[in-house]
Amino acid sequence: MDTQKTLLLVGGTSDIGRATALEYAQAGWRVLLAARNEEGARRNAEDIATRAGGAVTVHGLDVLETSRFGAFLDGLPALPDTVVCVVGELGEQARAQADLDHATKVIRTNFEGPALLLGLVAERFLARGSGTIVGVGSVAGDRGRASNYVYGAAKAGFSAFLSGLRNRLSPAGIRVVTVKPGFVRTRMTAGMKLPPVLTAEAQEVGRAIFRTAETGGGDVIYVRPAWRLVMGIIGAIPERVFKRLKL
Amino acid sequence: MELSGWGRYPRHRGVVVRAEDPGAVKGLVASHSGIVARGNGRAYGDAAIGETTTLLARPLDRMRRFEAETGRLTVEAGVLLSDILDAFVPRGFFPPVVPGTKLVTVGGMIAADVHGKNHHRDGGFGDHVEELTLAMPSGERWRCSRDENPELFAATIGGMGLTGVILDATFRLKRIESGWLRQRTLVAEDLAGAFAALEETSSATYSVAWIDCLAKGAKLGRSLIYAAEHASAEEVATLRPGAPLFAKGKPGRLGVPLDLPAFTLNSLSVAAFNELYFRRGAAKAGDPALVHWDPYFFPLDGVGNWNRIYGGHGFVQHQCVIPAESAKPVLAEILGRFARAGKASFLAVLKQLGPSSGTISFGMAGYTLALDLQVSDEVFTLLDEIDGLVVAAGGRLYLAKDARQSRATFEAGYPGLAAFRDMRRGIGAEGRLSSRLSARLGI
């Protein structure tokens, strides 16, 4: 390879982040892992470097500290070719209903932080004239449900932001991809009973992200195709019926 | 939560806790008694089920570092052998020892001191471990090697997780020129022939015999002997021109989605299968063939959940080793009893073992015989009789496979037991780290 490409993976301690970074590293990319928990990210960085045989570095970043985003991007060894943001926090819906601080954190972690960071990345990509941005959204953002609407609303906001960004940057040749993983078997879902057809392994999500962003096409993808059908049906239920469902 | 081993017998209810990272192990071990680590759950019986609490160590699945010059690899204990193969075979490296399934963790391979088809030459996996880290019940972390805490190191090799929770390990991968094995198949018409063939191939890196254990009388011990070497680049070019040196393994295509009803596995269907297997193998005997590493080492991994073919009651695997001097007559007697009882088992595996270094490791210079049996009362009676023959011959049973041996059988077979118990007392593991197996056998 004559020029090695660089990935910035935001959310370097998550299982999906780890799997995605490994896909890129195995394809010969240099990987920059950004995470708040740098020790946890270093554990993943060593793992990826050992498995793939490449270079992986760790860069401290808290997506809630928006004022430091500019300095963070300036401090990277290079402006990446692709930025993938997998940051997310499910939070607790019941707690978010009563505790404004918790709700604010869920909204900021899932929407404000990732959106503003990728917005800033977009400006730099535009100035350079190239780049790919991948945001991990959620099927929970497709329609608000009683069981997780604070998280879902934040993810919906993030999806809308990415959609607008895509609309704006597409003529300049900069790609923006939205990935909706559905259920994923990770630490977050360990012990939960999940329907097998709708549940992906983190590796599968990583592969889908790499394929969509780097070798194939697609703007908004569901990792498991069955989700498109499920969310299509959920989206088609009239609100007067939907509001009475227990979802 | 109910847990069982790969044999799905026995099943035990208990508390299950997950270790998300190496730092979390300390707290979990300190706050639970009767705890043992579980890797990928491939021990057949009750070795990886805590007496009260089971610590899931699979999340400790990070690789740490690799030096290509020396082949030294350091990984966390929950890393799967299959992940190591995926990452390193294409780079020209192979683990020093692999057991019959790649779906095991490194921690499990050390705890059972697993052996491969090269044990007669290269020893067990534990013989290749240079260093490991243990989380102790006291909350301390101890590094162990042949120079640092050597007694604890020796007790941990084959120590069934009872000397501390293995957090990470360092061992050396060996260089290979290709991902292919150059395999030679020998046919033995009876047990004497099988022993002769194993002796003849004992200079080969890998050798193993698959016995049709339903063949009786003059055919008792009829088998196929597979001997193999890692193929050089030149051999690949000669035997299979144009083949890639490191072809990717195929993921398992077959699976057993449901428990088969118990009657599927009667002795007629097994005898038919074995006949077919034997003839197919014998037809290919003679000339060396190139075989991909995956089906060569891990033929059953291609059939997902094959443990379900034995039905809902589960099965036990009986694996004994008999010292070299008495191996031939004793194994003939054992095999004869299995054959006469006609207790359906697909194939039995016979191979030569060398000595091992762990305090209670399974390996000893001799021959090991392993076969699967569907769980039933008659099977347990038969196995008790067979254990009597094993004990009388100075042999022992493999703890990673065991679900039912008696304390007397165990104590007779493991002369290192007293030293092992002393070690456990000395490090404060007694009463703290315990599995259903250790409770059953009084370790």
XYZ file of C-alpha atoms in Angstrom:
690
model
C 0.000 0.000 0.000
C 1.471 3.365 -1.007
C -0.517 5.673 1.248
C -1.968 4.295 4.411
C -5.431 5.573 5.226
C -6.441 6.670 8.700
C -9.574 5.909 10.676
C -10.715 7.893 13.700
C -13.005 5.710 15.782
C -14.894 7.667 18.415
C -16.081 5.364 21.196
C -13.009 3.166 21.403
C -14.060 1.178 24.457
C -17.391 -0.014 23.079
C -17.738 -3.520 21.670
C -18.995 -2.167 18.338
C -16.139 0.344 18.263
C -13.597 -2.377 18.922
C -15.018 -4.633 16.206
C -15.184 -1.791 13.693
C -11.640 -0.636 14.368
C -10.413 -4.214 13.951
C -12.058 -4.445 10.508
C -10.261 -1.283 9.411
C -6.941 -2.362 10.905
C -7.171 -5.740 9.160
C -7.692 -3.884 5.895
C -4.409 -2.061 6.511
C -5.694 1.198 7.957
C -3.994 3.178 10.675
C -6.435 3.416 13.580
C -6.892 6.248 16.070
C -9.120 5.266 18.987
C -10.820 8.124 20.813
C -12.386 7.453 24.188
C -12.978 9.031 27.568
C -11.677 5.940 29.348
C -8.163 5.900 27.926
C -7.072 2.842 29.897
C -9.968 0.803 28.522
C -9.230 2.086 25.039
C -5.568 1.121 25.383
C -6.652 -2.442 26.171
C -8.564 -2.464 22.885
C -5.755 -0.730 21.012
C -3.239 -3.406 22.057
C -5.724 -6.090 21.080
C -6.331 -4.624 17.637
C -2.646 -3.993 17.011
C -1.778 -7.571 18.046
C -4.484 -9.168 15.932
C -4.020 -7.037 12.841
C -0.331 -6.281 13.143
C -0.730 -2.522 12.556
C -0.436 0.687 14.529
C -3.232 1.780 16.845
C -3.077 4.867 19.042
C -5.360 6.177 21.784
C -6.597 9.751 22.078
C -8.512 11.053 25.083
C -11.890 12.589 24.299
C -15.054 13.233 26.285
C -17.987 13.844 23.937
C -19.641 15.972 26.615
C -16.772 18.481 26.539
C -17.762 20.117 23.291
C -15.481 23.099 23.822
C -12.438 20.861 23.409
C -13.460 19.292 20.111
C -11.466 21.719 17.984
C -8.257 21.196 19.935
C -8.844 17.455 19.895
C -9.081 17.343 16.096
C -6.068 19.654 15.729
C -4.071 17.393 18.033
C -4.550 14.240 15.965
C -1.512 13.014 14.004
C -3.459 13.507 10.775
C -6.902 14.516 9.605
C -8.500 11.064 9.216
C -9.895 9.728 5.944
C -12.877 8.249 7.754
C -14.459 9.084 11.081
C -16.789 6.559 12.698
C -18.714 7.606 15.797
C -20.223 4.744 17.796
C -20.738 6.699 21.012
C -24.010 6.032 22.777
C -25.544 5.546 26.166
C -28.834 3.782 26.713
C -29.360 5.284 30.159
C -32.446 4.343 32.140
C -35.750 5.550 30.812
C -37.533 5.570 34.186
C -34.714 7.551 35.747
C -34.564 9.956 32.808
C -38.268 10.754 33.321
C -37.657 12.081 36.821
C -34.003 13.057 36.874
C -33.216 15.960 34.546
C -29.477 15.539 34.949
C -29.688 11.941 33.791
C -31.976 12.838 30.873
C -29.619 15.665 29.890
C -26.662 13.303 29.936
C -28.469 10.776 27.746
C -29.475 13.486 25.262
C -26.035 15.094 25.197
C -24.180 11.766 24.907
C -26.347 10.422 22.111
C -27.068 13.611 20.230
C -25.299 16.820 21.121
C -21.754 15.490 21.516
C -21.641 13.174 18.491
C -23.502 15.622 16.231
C -21.317 18.602 17.072
C -18.130 16.575 16.754
C -19.073 15.144 13.369
C -20.239 18.619 12.289
C -16.783 19.943 13.042
C -15.186 17.013 11.219
C -17.432 17.760 8.245
C -16.080 21.314 7.969
C -12.527 19.971 7.796
C -13.448 17.316 5.272
C -15.112 19.991 3.181
C -11.991 22.145 3.304
C -9.877 19.183 2.198
C -12.439 17.991 -0.326
C -12.658 14.391 0.839
C -13.697 12.146 3.708
C -16.296 9.715 4.977
C -18.380 10.141 8.109
C -20.215 7.268 9.769
C -22.638 7.795 12.634
C -24.158 4.918 14.551
C -27.802 5.716 15.141
C -30.465 3.428 16.482
C -33.732 1.828 15.499
C -34.969 3.422 18.731
C -34.762 6.744 16.892
C -37.199 5.643 14.183
C -40.236 6.088 16.396
C -40.498 7.166 20.012
C -41.670 4.431 22.348
C -42.621 4.540 26.030
C -39.787 2.228 27.010
C -36.880 4.350 25.725
C -38.004 7.666 24.239
C -35.393 9.881 25.848
C -32.645 7.795 24.263
C -34.758 7.354 21.119
C -35.357 11.094 20.739
C -31.636 11.799 21.046
C -30.871 9.146 18.423
C -33.633 10.575 16.204
C -32.004 13.986 16.504
C -28.651 12.472 15.589
C -30.197 10.751 12.565
C -31.763 14.005 11.402
C -28.437 15.789 11.833
C -26.623 13.149 9.766
C -29.350 13.290 7.127
C -28.939 17.051 6.813
C -25.172 16.759 6.755
C -25.397 14.141 3.988
C -27.730 16.372 2.019
C -25.322 19.279 2.324
C -22.020 17.407 1.727
C -23.048 14.979 -0.955
C -22.406 17.423 -3.860
C -18.851 17.914 -2.524
C -18.211 14.161 -2.689
C -18.145 13.661 1.061
C -20.079 10.663 2.254
C -22.199 10.532 5.365
C -23.480 7.114 6.433
C -26.040 6.330 9.121
C -25.871 2.825 10.580
C -28.666 1.355 12.664
C -27.403 -1.823 14.320
C -30.638 -3.009 15.989
C -30.010 -5.401 18.859
C -26.340 -6.232 19.288
C -24.858 -8.819 21.610
C -22.504 -6.681 23.693
C -21.662 -5.958 27.303
C -24.683 -3.597 27.310
C -27.064 -6.438 26.437
C -25.326 -9.321 28.266
C -27.922 -11.503 29.953
C -30.897 -10.066 27.987
C -33.065 -12.412 25.959
C -32.871 -11.082 22.392
C -34.604 -12.375 19.248
C -31.890 -14.128 17.178
C -33.046 -12.853 13.751
C -32.871 -9.253 14.926
C -29.674 -9.580 16.947
C -26.259 -8.978 15.443
C -22.825 -9.747 16.834
C -20.564 -6.719 17.275
C -18.293 -8.169 14.552
C -21.179 -8.181 12.123
C -21.802 -4.488 12.810
C -18.111 -3.742 12.301
C -18.090 -5.569 8.990
C -21.282 -3.804 7.859
C -19.793 -0.409 8.704
C -16.551 -1.111 6.847
C -18.331 -2.562 3.841
C -20.847 0.264 3.565
C -18.370 3.061 4.166
C -15.366 1.778 2.255
C -16.208 -0.811 -0.350
C -19.919 -0.697 -1.035
C -22.540 1.976 -1.006
C -25.526 2.980 1.061
C -26.598 5.995 3.067
C -28.773 4.619 5.829
C -28.333 0.949 6.635
C -29.837 -1.553 9.040
C -27.224 -4.168 9.909
C -29.850 -6.924 10.012
C -32.187 -6.545 7.019
C -35.154 -7.799 9.067
C -35.089 -4.501 10.949
C -36.103 -2.548 7.859
C -39.279 -4.611 7.741
C -39.913 -4.377 11.485
C -39.375 -0.635 11.595
C -41.406 -0.208 8.399
C -44.334 -1.881 10.115
C -43.833 0.023 13.365
C -43.604 3.259 11.414
C -46.827 2.519 9.507
C -49.012 2.029 12.581
C -51.353 5.022 12.883
C -50.619 7.172 15.916
C -54.109 6.662 17.388
C -53.392 2.920 17.518
C -49.687 3.246 18.333
C -50.286 5.372 21.427
C -52.249 2.525 23.053
C -49.650 -0.161 22.386
C -47.306 -1.308 25.102
C -43.919 -0.888 23.425
C -28.623 -19.991 36.242
C -28.205 -23.622 35.151
C -24.831 -24.604 33.751
C -23.399 -27.753 32.288
C -20.265 -28.705 30.418
C -19.986 -29.715 26.775
C -21.388 -33.179 27.583
C -24.515 -31.532 29.052
C -24.183 -33.811 32.031
C -24.315 -32.998 34.905
C -26.295 -29.751 35.172
C -26.038 -27.497 38.172
C -27.773 -24.329 39.269
C -25.607 -21.553 40.579
C -24.710 -17.893 40.595
C -22.958 -16.544 37.494
C -20.809 -13.393 37.446
C -19.008 -11.826 34.480
C -15.471 -10.451 34.598
C -15.569 -7.543 32.154
C -11.879 -6.759 32.470
C -8.861 -8.153 34.327
C -9.232 -5.512 37.043
C -12.729 -6.734 37.887
C -11.596 -10.276 38.710
C -10.021 -9.309 42.025
C -13.277 -8.016 43.502
C -15.305 -10.933 42.193
C -12.925 -13.535 43.602
C -12.675 -11.729 46.932
C -16.436 -11.426 47.363
C -17.452 -14.986 46.444
C -16.558 -18.347 47.918
C -16.852 -21.572 45.977
C -15.989 -19.776 42.755
C -14.177 -21.010 39.676
C -13.481 -19.425 36.286
C -15.215 -20.727 33.165
C -13.866 -20.117 29.688
C -15.845 -21.291 26.688
C -17.537 -24.155 28.526
C -15.826 -26.942 26.568
C -14.777 -29.052 29.526
C -17.144 -32.009 29.231
C -18.273 -32.503 32.803
C -18.356 -30.271 35.880
C -14.855 -28.759 35.854
C -15.967 -25.259 34.835
C -18.995 -24.964 37.088
C -18.370 -23.177 40.363
C -19.374 -24.939 43.553
C -21.626 -21.945 44.217
C -20.496 -19.230 41.781
C -19.112 -19.376 38.258
C -16.936 -16.547 36.968
C -17.369 -16.037 33.236
C -13.928 -15.193 31.903
C -14.751 -14.989 28.191
C -14.869 -11.149 28.248
C -11.126 -11.222 29.054
C -10.591 -11.642 25.337
C -7.934 -9.071 24.463
C -4.648 -9.947 22.871
C -1.782 -7.960 24.349
C 1.321 -8.176 22.214
C 3.178 -10.280 19.715
C 6.849 -10.353 18.726
C 7.248 -11.746 15.237
C 11.000 -12.404 15.713
C 10.429 -14.837 18.585
C 6.783 -15.821 18.096
C 6.030 -14.773 21.679
C 2.354 -13.983 22.145
C 0.713 -12.549 25.260
C -3.049 -12.712 25.556
C -5.744 -12.426 28.183
C -7.073 -15.761 29.367
C -10.493 -15.518 27.702
C -9.061 -15.283 24.174
C -10.239 -18.176 22.022
C -7.802 -20.470 20.260
C -9.858 -19.885 17.101
C -9.083 -16.152 17.317
C -5.370 -16.896 17.616
C -5.533 -19.157 14.573
C -7.476 -16.549 12.581
C -4.988 -13.835 13.420
C -1.721 -15.757 13.124
C -1.986 -18.632 10.653
C -2.138 -16.187 7.717
C 1.051 -14.612 9.116
C 2.849 -17.962 9.192
C 2.535 -18.910 12.881
C 0.851 -21.836 14.596
C 0.167 -22.575 18.282
C 2.611 -25.077 19.810
C -0.216 -27.394 20.935
C -3.876 -27.497 19.933
C -6.579 -29.769 21.372
C -9.388 -31.349 19.331
C -11.499 -28.193 19.305
C -10.437 -24.628 18.592
C -13.396 -23.274 20.547
C -11.491 -23.185 23.830
C -9.954 -20.311 25.729
C -6.274 -19.967 26.510
C -7.139 -20.026 30.223
C -8.980 -23.305 29.718
C -6.092 -24.774 27.727
C -3.719 -24.020 30.601
C -6.103 -25.152 33.349
C -6.573 -28.521 31.613
C -2.992 -28.647 30.278
C -4.577 -29.775 27.012
C -2.725 -32.171 24.760
C -2.714 -32.375 21.012
C -1.730 -34.903 18.406
C 1.898 -33.963 19.122
C 1.960 -34.679 22.877
C 4.373 -37.590 22.414
C 6.914 -35.119 21.006
C 6.057 -31.669 22.280
C 4.223 -32.167 25.582
C 1.055 -30.383 26.633
C 0.061 -26.757 26.106
C 1.312 -25.963 29.594
C 4.838 -26.981 28.624
C 4.880 -24.039 26.208
C 3.552 -21.403 28.587
C 6.406 -19.114 29.601
C 4.569 -16.906 32.040
C 1.103 -16.283 33.406
C -0.683 -13.979 35.832
C -3.003 -15.306 38.515
C -5.625 -13.412 40.501
C -5.548 -14.924 43.993
C -8.403 -15.162 46.493
C -6.413 -12.768 48.697
C -6.846 -10.063 46.076
C -3.200 -10.187 45.047
C -1.925 -10.771 41.543
C 0.963 -13.151 41.134
C 3.153 -13.581 38.113
C 4.228 -17.174 37.662
C 6.821 -18.802 35.458
C 9.463 -21.492 35.753
C 11.627 -18.901 37.552
C 9.045 -16.911 39.473
C 6.745 -18.848 41.862
C 7.663 -22.078 40.060
C 5.631 -24.393 42.344
C 2.498 -22.334 41.861
C 3.208 -22.249 38.134
C 3.459 -26.054 38.020
C 0.278 -26.444 40.050
C -1.584 -24.079 37.724
C -0.626 -26.064 34.614
C -3.392 -28.653 34.561
C -4.680 -27.316 37.895
C -8.272 -26.982 36.667
C -8.514 -23.321 37.705
C -8.145 -24.205 41.375
C -4.974 -22.197 42.105
C -6.247 -18.743 41.139
C -7.985 -17.139 38.197
C -5.697 -17.030 35.178
C -5.724 -13.482 33.823
C -3.192 -13.701 31.013
C -0.479 -15.916 29.594
C 2.573 -15.733 27.368
C 3.612 -18.553 25.046
C 5.465 -19.002 21.783
C 3.866 -19.678 18.423
C 5.908 -21.705 15.959
C 6.696 -20.804 12.382
C 4.851 -22.575 9.582
C 5.386 -22.207 5.859
C 1.793 -23.006 4.985
C -1.611 -23.629 6.503
C -1.616 -27.158 5.100
C -0.768 -30.494 6.671
C 0.902 -33.259 4.752
C -1.068 -36.242 5.977
C -0.329 -39.935 5.689
C -3.104 -42.397 6.499
C -2.324 -45.909 7.718
C -4.871 -48.670 8.081
C -4.759 -51.073 11.022
C -6.961 -54.146 10.959
C -6.778 -54.676 14.711
C -5.487 -53.146 17.908
C -2.000 -54.617 17.638
C -1.814 -53.042 14.188
C -2.926 -49.717 15.625
C -0.206 -49.739 18.277
C 2.361 -50.732 15.660
C 1.238 -47.917 13.372
C 1.371 -45.360 16.190
C 4.876 -46.528 17.044
C 5.908 -46.396 13.432
C 4.610 -42.832 13.132
C 5.890 -41.632 16.506
C 8.607 -39.604 14.826
C 5.896 -37.647 13.010
C 4.945 -34.306 14.560
C 1.288 -35.270 14.750
C -0.162 -38.735 15.008
C -3.450 -40.165 16.193
C -5.571 -43.279 15.646
C -9.319 -43.279 15.151
C -10.677 -46.606 16.306
C -13.944 -48.125 15.228
C -14.858 -49.203 18.720
C -17.808 -51.312 17.649
C -15.620 -53.716 15.692
C -15.374 -56.896 17.775
C -13.448 -60.149 17.855
C -10.602 -60.326 15.366
C -11.418 -56.807 14.170
C -11.165 -55.307 17.669
C -9.221 -52.059 17.444
C -9.582 -51.700 13.701
C -8.448 -48.150 13.022
C -7.162 -45.418 10.786
C -3.930 -43.752 11.816
C -3.306 -40.215 10.708
C 0.239 -38.899 10.802
C 1.012 -35.393 9.661
C 3.559 -32.613 9.316
C 3.087 -28.941 8.558
C 3.606 -28.788 4.809
C 6.427 -26.679 3.422
C 5.783 -24.179 0.635
C 7.547 -26.545 -1.732
C 5.348 -29.480 -0.750
C 2.211 -27.422 -1.308
C 3.483 -26.447 -4.749
C 4.140 -30.109 -5.588
C 1.067 -31.713 -4.084
C -1.430 -29.038 -4.998
C -0.025 -26.678 -7.618
C -1.549 -23.222 -7.461
C -3.098 -23.633 -4.008
C -2.712 -20.572 -1.767
C -0.295 -21.227 1.089
C -2.712 -19.872 3.641
C -6.188 -20.667 2.385
C -8.944 -19.430 4.651
C -10.778 -22.042 6.697
C -14.428 -22.568 5.954
C -16.798 -21.696 8.747
C -18.843 -24.629 10.024
C -21.752 -25.256 7.714
C -23.493 -28.075 9.463
C -25.200 -27.772 12.766
C -27.327 -29.860 15.060
C -30.131 -27.447 15.900
C -32.107 -29.709 18.210
C -31.522 -32.572 20.576
C -31.888 -35.714 18.555
C -34.149 -38.326 20.115
C -32.102 -40.845 22.038
C -33.007 -43.756 19.735
C -31.227 -42.151 16.764
C -27.999 -43.282 18.257
C -28.498 -47.010 18.536
C -25.624 -49.355 17.908
C -26.841 -50.213 14.414
C -26.737 -46.633 13.128
C -23.364 -46.055 14.749
C -21.967 -49.289 13.353
C -23.134 -48.231 9.891
C -21.544 -44.837 10.275
C -18.284 -46.313 11.503
C -18.183 -48.820 8.652
C -18.587 -45.986 6.166
C -16.051 -43.800 7.902
C -13.523 -46.599 8.023
C -13.930 -47.573 4.371
C -13.766 -43.994 3.183
C -10.601 -43.382 5.178
C -9.010 -46.689 4.173
C -9.654 -45.935 0.514
C -7.560 -42.794 0.852
C -4.722 -44.487 2.697
C -1.254 -44.619 1.281
C -0.061 -41.552 -0.564
C 0.430 -38.361 1.353
C -2.415 -35.869 1.018
C -2.642 -32.171 1.730
C -5.242 -31.332 4.331
C -6.226 -27.865 5.508
C -5.330 -27.193 9.160
C -8.941 -26.616 10.150
C -10.474 -30.014 9.243
C -7.215 -31.777 10.175
C -7.130 -30.534 13.744
C -10.765 -29.670 14.382
C -12.995 -32.001 12.349
C -15.911 -31.780 14.772
C -15.904 -27.982 14.975
C -17.397 -28.091 11.479
C -20.549 -29.587 12.991
C -21.968 -26.929 15.315
C -23.448 -28.206 18.597
C -22.518 -31.797 17.831
C -22.968 -32.528 21.526
C -26.712 -32.488 20.861
C -26.663 -35.717 18.873
C -26.572 -37.548 22.197
C -29.992 -36.222 23.128
C -31.230 -34.318 26.129
C -29.741 -36.600 28.780
C -26.274 -35.650 27.663
C -23.182 -37.784 27.328
C -19.922 -38.468 29.043
C -16.534 -38.840 27.525
C -14.292 -41.417 29.097
C -10.626 -40.641 28.573
C -7.963 -42.613 30.355
C -4.228 -42.912 30.008
C -2.423 -46.184 30.678
C 1.338 -46.274 31.342
C 3.366 -47.520 28.398
C 4.501 -50.798 29.984
C 0.984 -52.186 30.456
C -0.904 -50.151 27.851
C -1.356 -52.798 25.187
C -3.050 -55.610 27.123
C -5.018 -53.239 29.360
C -6.365 -51.125 26.516
C -7.244 -54.311 24.620
C -9.271 -55.436 27.629
C -10.921 -51.992 28.007
C -11.745 -51.712 24.337
C -13.074 -55.274 24.352
C -15.426 -54.464 27.215
C -16.716 -51.362 25.452
C -17.203 -53.346 22.251
C -19.026 -56.185 24.032
C -21.279 -53.753 25.859
C -22.111 -52.209 22.461
C -22.694 -48.831 24.022
C -22.956 -46.620 20.999
C -19.983 -44.390 20.506
C -18.939 -43.067 17.154
C -15.239 -43.433 17.209
C -12.632 -43.790 19.838
C -9.379 -41.907 19.731
C -6.122 -43.609 20.637
C -2.848 -41.796 20.879
C 0.542 -41.859 22.422
C 1.290 -39.421 25.236
C 4.544 -38.278 26.742
C 5.208 -37.057 30.281
C 3.803 -33.736 31.495
C 5.026 -31.104 33.907
C 1.964 -29.943 35.845
C 1.489 -31.120 39.420
C -1.810 -32.789 38.508
C -1.544 -32.782 34.708
C -3.162 -35.677 32.909
C -0.355 -36.646 30.563
C 2.059 -39.516 31.291
C 4.211 -41.674 29.054
C 1.734 -44.164 27.665
C -1.379 -44.417 25.571
C -4.655 -42.562 25.943
C -8.041 -43.795 24.815
C -11.094 -41.529 24.602
C -14.657 -42.327 23.676
C -18.126 -40.842 24.093
C -21.078 -42.581 25.711
C -24.662 -41.542 26.060
C -25.627 -41.090 29.694
C -27.499 -44.038 31.230
C -27.358 -46.152 34.387
C -25.775 -49.088 32.567
C -23.089 -46.812 31.163
C -22.136 -45.632 34.630
C -21.855 -49.220 35.846
C -19.719 -50.141 32.842
C -17.450 -47.129 33.377
C -16.938 -47.985 37.040
C -15.694 -51.424 35.969
C -13.412 -49.885 33.398
C -12.045 -47.435 35.957
C -11.040 -50.448 38.011
C -8.868 -51.643 35.141
C -7.368 -48.159 34.729
C -6.477 -47.893 38.401
C -5.001 -51.393 38.516
C -2.743 -50.493 35.610
C -1.550 -47.268 37.263
C -3.451 -45.062 34.853
C -5.790 -42.124 35.353
C -8.724 -40.200 33.896
C -8.621 -36.773 32.275
C -10.265 -34.217 34.565
C -11.351 -31.954 31.692
C -13.555 -34.799 30.444
C -14.643 -36.204 33.771
C -18.171 -36.022 35.143
C -18.442 -39.159 37.240
C -15.248 -40.841 38.427
C -15.027 -41.805 42.091
C -12.695 -40.181 44.607
C -10.842 -43.462 44.951
C -10.159 -43.627 41.202
C -9.010 -40.026 41.193
C -6.769 -40.317 44.252
C -5.141 -43.469 42.933
C -4.336 -41.851 39.615
C -2.829 -38.530 40.664
C 0.280 -38.915 42.838
C 0.766 -35.124 42.785
C -2.503 -34.627 44.636
C -1.027 -34.208 48.128
C 1.374 -31.502 46.915
C -1.481 -29.862 45.032
C -3.673 -29.782 48.140
C -0.782 -28.331 50.170
C -0.349 -25.637 47.559
C -4.049 -24.760 47.690
C -3.903 -24.525 51.461
C -0.793 -22.377 51.314
C -2.216 -19.791 48.929
C -5.613 -19.611 50.615
C -7.442 -21.232 47.719
C -8.872 -24.085 49.751
C -12.538 -23.454 50.447
C -12.473 -20.331 48.292
C -11.762 -21.539 44.772
C -13.812 -24.617 44.091
C -15.697 -26.172 41.250
C -18.322 -28.881 41.226
C -15.520 -31.163 40.098
C -13.199 -30.244 42.964
C -16.035 -30.617 45.472
C -16.990 -34.004 44.020
C -13.427 -35.308 44.067
C -12.360 -33.617 47.287
C -9.486 -31.711 45.714
